[in-house]
Amino acid sequence: MGNDSAQRFADAASFLPPEIRRGLAGQATDRLQDLPLRNVALLSCDIVGFSAHSSALLANRADGVEVLHRQLQSHYETLVSAVIAHGGEPITFIGDCLLCLWDIADDDPAPAVHAAAGVARQLADRRKAGEGHFDLNLHVVTGGLRTIEVGGLSGRWLGTHVGPVLRALQDTARARLPNEVLLSQIGRA
């Protein structure tokens, strides 16, 4: 495996839990597969104050676990349904945050950005109308994303995502205005 591939493997593996990294360390890394960098719009839907909310439910209610389960189920069913209905793809959870993507076709980010922002606006409007259980930090960014297959254990394949769009998300997510849709500057892969 060349230095470039080894660096990509190390970058991707840094996102995995330590026990998986240890398991992969003994495998031949020539199985590393990566897909080309693609231009995407990425929507981040992060629940505001989730830790405090869940702690309060669990501490103050005998049925706190059941209530939290129903709230999360309703939230994620609504979110995932809206993303799919708008042509997007949920790709991963980061804690309580769901990341969703839309591929940008023909170097025109407008349709993907409008779809991602449309889902975010729908969720924000729902919350402002008193529906839903959570306030949300909603960010839409564009840029390059690469999916990297880092290997597998016990017949299960593991992958992660890397690329400039994640840096754009990190930069944009510093701004937090619950139930408002924040857009980054339009970027390219």
mmCIF file of C-alpha atoms in Angstrom:
data_model
loop_
_atom_site.group_PDB
_atom_site.id
_atom_site.type_symbol
_atom_site.label_atom_id
_atom_site.label_comp_id
_atom_site.label_asym_id
_atom_site.label_seq_id
_atom_site.Cartn_x
_atom_site.Cartn_y
_atom_site.Cartn_z
ATOM 1 C CA MET A 1 0.000 0.000 0.000
ATOM 2 C CA GLY A 2 1.458 3.376 -1.008
ATOM 3 C CA ASN A 3 2.018 6.295 1.353
ATOM 4 C CA ASP A 4 -1.099 8.096 0.066
ATOM 5 C CA SER A 5 -3.271 5.036 0.716
ATOM 6 C CA ALA A 6 -1.675 4.492 4.118
ATOM 7 C CA GLN A 7 -2.414 8.095 5.089
ATOM 8 C CA ARG A 8 -6.033 7.817 3.913
ATOM 9 C CA PHE A 9 -6.360 4.597 5.922
ATOM 10 C CA ALA A 10 -4.917 6.270 9.029
ATOM 11 C CA ASP A 11 -7.221 9.274 8.591
ATOM 12 C CA ALA A 12 -10.294 7.084 8.201
ATOM 13 C CA ALA A 13 -9.348 4.728 11.031
ATOM 14 C CA SER A 14 -9.004 7.684 13.406
ATOM 15 C CA PHE A 15 -12.820 7.930 13.396
ATOM 16 C CA LEU A 16 -13.288 4.330 14.533
ATOM 17 C CA PRO A 17 -13.489 3.026 18.109
ATOM 18 C CA PRO A 18 -10.189 1.741 19.573
ATOM 19 C CA GLU A 19 -11.247 -1.935 19.613
ATOM 20 C CA ILE A 20 -12.025 -1.821 15.891
ATOM 21 C CA ARG A 21 -8.726 -0.072 15.137
ATOM 22 C CA ARG A 22 -6.906 -2.837 17.067
ATOM 23 C CA GLY A 23 -8.765 -5.491 15.078
ATOM 24 C CA LEU A 24 -7.933 -3.832 11.779
ATOM 25 C CA ALA A 25 -4.267 -3.433 12.721
ATOM 26 C CA GLY A 26 -3.668 -7.154 12.159
ATOM 27 C CA GLN A 27 -5.335 -7.228 8.737
ATOM 28 C CA ALA A 28 -3.722 -6.596 5.404
ATOM 29 C CA THR A 29 -4.570 -3.029 4.504
ATOM 30 C CA ASP A 30 -4.345 -3.634 0.758
ATOM 31 C CA ARG A 31 -8.100 -4.302 0.994
ATOM 32 C CA LEU A 32 -8.662 -0.619 1.643
ATOM 33 C CA GLN A 33 -11.120 0.669 -0.906
ATOM 34 C CA ASP A 34 -12.093 4.253 -1.371
ATOM 35 C CA LEU A 35 -14.608 5.810 -3.648
ATOM 36 C CA PRO A 36 -13.889 8.988 -5.616
ATOM 37 C CA LEU A 37 -14.400 12.376 -4.043
ATOM 38 C CA ARG A 38 -17.936 13.469 -4.817
ATOM 39 C CA ASN A 39 -19.588 16.835 -4.485
ATOM 40 C CA VAL A 40 -22.437 16.785 -1.944
ATOM 41 C CA ALA A 41 -24.752 18.894 0.130
ATOM 42 C CA LEU A 42 -24.678 17.744 3.754
ATOM 43 C CA LEU A 43 -27.410 18.406 6.328
ATOM 44 C CA SER A 44 -26.580 18.173 10.030
ATOM 45 C CA CYS A 45 -29.568 17.850 12.407
ATOM 46 C CA ASP A 46 -28.305 18.096 15.984
ATOM 47 C CA ILE A 47 -30.653 17.986 18.989
ATOM 48 C CA VAL A 48 -30.150 20.992 21.270
ATOM 49 C CA GLY A 49 -29.601 20.112 24.931
ATOM 50 C CA PHE A 50 -30.160 16.391 24.480
ATOM 51 C CA SER A 51 -28.015 15.339 27.447
ATOM 52 C CA ALA A 52 -29.838 17.667 29.847
ATOM 53 C CA HIS A 53 -33.233 16.653 28.424
ATOM 54 C CA SER A 54 -32.579 12.924 28.737
ATOM 55 C CA SER A 55 -31.020 13.274 32.199
ATOM 56 C CA ALA A 56 -34.050 15.208 33.456
ATOM 57 C CA LEU A 57 -36.472 12.636 32.044
ATOM 58 C CA LEU A 58 -34.575 9.744 33.568
ATOM 59 C CA ALA A 59 -34.168 11.446 36.949
ATOM 60 C CA ASN A 60 -37.697 12.813 37.327
ATOM 61 C CA ARG A 61 -39.975 10.211 35.786
ATOM 62 C CA ALA A 62 -40.462 6.542 36.512
ATOM 63 C CA ASP A 63 -41.316 6.060 32.831
ATOM 64 C CA GLY A 64 -38.460 8.297 31.640
ATOM 65 C CA VAL A 65 -36.840 5.625 29.466
ATOM 66 C CA GLU A 66 -40.114 4.858 27.701
ATOM 67 C CA VAL A 67 -40.917 8.555 27.187
ATOM 68 C CA LEU A 68 -37.450 9.243 25.795
ATOM 69 C CA HIS A 69 -37.738 6.223 23.499
ATOM 70 C CA ARG A 70 -41.064 7.476 22.082
ATOM 71 C CA GLN A 71 -39.687 10.992 21.605
ATOM 72 C CA LEU A 72 -36.574 9.750 19.791
ATOM 73 C CA GLN A 73 -38.536 7.322 17.662
ATOM 74 C CA SER A 74 -40.940 10.074 16.589
ATOM 75 C CA HIS A 75 -38.073 12.510 15.951
ATOM 76 C CA TYR A 76 -35.957 10.168 13.830
ATOM 77 C CA GLU A 77 -38.928 8.713 11.930
ATOM 78 C CA THR A 78 -39.985 12.235 10.955
ATOM 79 C CA LEU A 79 -36.430 13.259 10.075
ATOM 80 C CA VAL A 80 -35.511 10.179 8.044
ATOM 81 C CA SER A 81 -38.852 10.204 6.203
ATOM 82 C CA ALA A 82 -38.381 13.869 5.256
ATOM 83 C CA VAL A 83 -34.806 13.272 4.075
ATOM 84 C CA ILE A 84 -35.788 10.317 1.894
ATOM 85 C CA ALA A 85 -38.856 12.142 0.521
ATOM 86 C CA HIS A 86 -36.537 14.994 -0.564
ATOM 87 C CA GLY A 87 -34.083 12.630 -2.306
ATOM 88 C CA GLY A 88 -31.470 12.558 0.449
ATOM 89 C CA GLU A 89 -29.663 9.774 2.220
ATOM 90 C CA PRO A 90 -29.094 9.490 5.982
ATOM 91 C CA ILE A 91 -25.423 8.484 6.267
ATOM 92 C CA THR A 92 -24.431 8.405 9.928
ATOM 93 C CA PHE A 93 -25.182 9.379 13.494
ATOM 94 C CA ILE A 94 -22.776 11.394 15.572
ATOM 95 C CA GLY A 95 -24.303 11.117 19.031
ATOM 96 C CA ASP A 96 -27.843 12.464 18.642
ATOM 97 C CA CYS A 97 -26.966 14.282 15.407
ATOM 98 C CA LEU A 98 -27.987 12.735 12.093
ATOM 99 C CA LEU A 99 -25.932 13.583 9.005
ATOM 100 C CA CYS A 100 -27.707 13.348 5.655
ATOM 101 C CA LEU A 101 -26.420 13.942 2.151
ATOM 102 C CA TRP A 102 -27.567 14.836 -1.316
ATOM 103 C CA ASP A 103 -25.303 14.306 -4.311
ATOM 104 C CA ILE A 104 -24.689 17.434 -6.364
ATOM 105 C CA ALA A 105 -25.344 16.725 -10.027
ATOM 106 C CA ASP A 106 -23.843 18.535 -13.014
ATOM 107 C CA ASP A 107 -21.788 20.885 -10.810
ATOM 108 C CA ASP A 108 -25.013 22.689 -9.857
ATOM 109 C CA PRO A 109 -25.368 22.684 -6.069
ATOM 110 C CA ALA A 110 -28.719 24.517 -6.068
ATOM 111 C CA PRO A 111 -31.084 21.489 -6.253
ATOM 112 C CA ALA A 112 -29.200 19.583 -3.538
ATOM 113 C CA VAL A 113 -28.900 22.638 -1.295
ATOM 114 C CA HIS A 114 -32.604 23.474 -1.777
ATOM 115 C CA ALA A 115 -33.587 19.891 -0.896
ATOM 116 C CA ALA A 116 -31.393 19.815 2.222
ATOM 117 C CA ALA A 117 -32.525 23.285 3.313
ATOM 118 C CA GLY A 118 -36.138 22.289 2.610
ATOM 119 C CA VAL A 119 -35.896 19.393 5.046
ATOM 120 C CA ALA A 120 -34.231 21.625 7.633
ATOM 121 C CA ARG A 121 -36.887 24.318 7.186
ATOM 122 C CA GLN A 122 -39.653 21.698 7.523
ATOM 123 C CA LEU A 123 -38.170 20.480 10.823
ATOM 124 C CA ALA A 124 -37.665 24.013 12.147
ATOM 125 C CA ASP A 125 -41.214 25.038 11.208
ATOM 126 C CA ARG A 126 -42.589 21.897 12.849
ATOM 127 C CA ARG A 127 -40.841 22.750 16.115
ATOM 128 C CA LYS A 128 -41.878 26.414 15.989
ATOM 129 C CA ALA A 129 -45.486 25.233 15.587
ATOM 130 C CA GLY A 130 -45.165 23.350 18.872
ATOM 131 C CA GLU A 131 -44.731 19.942 17.275
ATOM 132 C CA GLY A 132 -41.807 17.673 17.946
ATOM 133 C CA HIS A 133 -39.924 17.263 21.185
ATOM 134 C CA PHE A 134 -36.572 18.837 20.422
ATOM 135 C CA ASP A 135 -35.063 22.103 19.320
ATOM 136 C CA LEU A 136 -32.533 21.523 16.562
ATOM 137 C CA ASN A 137 -29.298 23.018 15.318
ATOM 138 C CA LEU A 138 -29.606 22.733 11.523
ATOM 139 C CA HIS A 139 -26.637 23.267 9.206
ATOM 140 C CA VAL A 140 -26.338 22.798 5.436
ATOM 141 C CA VAL A 141 -22.866 22.712 3.872
ATOM 142 C CA THR A 142 -21.459 21.706 0.483
ATOM 143 C CA GLY A 143 -18.170 20.272 -0.632
ATOM 144 C CA GLY A 144 -16.265 17.107 -1.346
ATOM 145 C CA LEU A 145 -16.899 13.833 0.473
ATOM 146 C CA ARG A 146 -15.158 10.508 0.080
ATOM 147 C CA THR A 147 -16.434 7.248 1.500
ATOM 148 C CA ILE A 148 -13.647 4.961 2.631
ATOM 149 C CA GLU A 149 -14.033 1.278 3.339
ATOM 150 C CA VAL A 150 -11.584 0.568 6.135
ATOM 151 C CA GLY A 151 -12.054 -3.187 6.334
ATOM 152 C CA GLY A 152 -14.175 -5.467 8.384
ATOM 153 C CA LEU A 153 -14.399 -7.831 11.275
ATOM 154 C CA SER A 154 -16.504 -10.981 11.506
ATOM 155 C CA GLY A 155 -17.834 -10.548 7.977
ATOM 156 C CA ARG A 156 -19.082 -6.998 8.596
ATOM 157 C CA TRP A 157 -17.674 -4.158 6.519
ATOM 158 C CA LEU A 158 -16.737 -0.876 8.098
ATOM 159 C CA GLY A 159 -16.609 2.471 6.377
ATOM 160 C CA THR A 160 -16.287 6.111 7.205
ATOM 161 C CA HIS A 161 -16.513 9.446 5.451
ATOM 162 C CA VAL A 162 -13.750 12.016 5.004
ATOM 163 C CA GLY A 163 -13.392 15.190 3.002
ATOM 164 C CA PRO A 164 -13.530 18.971 2.938
ATOM 165 C CA VAL A 165 -17.320 19.049 3.479
ATOM 166 C CA LEU A 166 -16.770 17.775 7.019
ATOM 167 C CA ARG A 167 -14.374 20.670 7.722
ATOM 168 C CA ALA A 168 -17.016 23.050 6.341
ATOM 169 C CA LEU A 169 -19.563 21.476 8.681
ATOM 170 C CA GLN A 170 -17.214 21.831 11.636
ATOM 171 C CA ASP A 171 -16.690 25.514 10.836
ATOM 172 C CA THR A 172 -20.390 26.224 10.202
ATOM 173 C CA ALA A 173 -21.585 24.291 13.261
ATOM 174 C CA ARG A 174 -19.838 26.754 15.564
ATOM 175 C CA ALA A 175 -22.824 29.021 14.978
ATOM 176 C CA ARG A 176 -25.854 27.771 16.867
ATOM 177 C CA LEU A 177 -29.290 29.260 16.350
ATOM 178 C CA PRO A 178 -31.862 26.646 17.382
ATOM 179 C CA ASN A 179 -34.596 26.007 14.818
ATOM 180 C CA GLU A 180 -32.963 28.231 12.207
ATOM 181 C CA VAL A 181 -31.353 26.867 9.054
ATOM 182 C CA LEU A 182 -27.714 27.940 8.696
ATOM 183 C CA LEU A 183 -26.092 27.613 5.263
ATOM 184 C CA SER A 184 -22.364 27.571 4.610
ATOM 185 C CA GLN A 185 -20.733 29.268 1.698
ATOM 186 C CA ILE A 186 -21.251 27.100 -1.382
ATOM 187 C CA GLY A 187 -18.152 24.975 -2.002
ATOM 188 C CA ARG A 188 -17.010 22.347 -4.455
ATOM 189 C CA ALA A 189 -15.222 19.025 -4.212
#
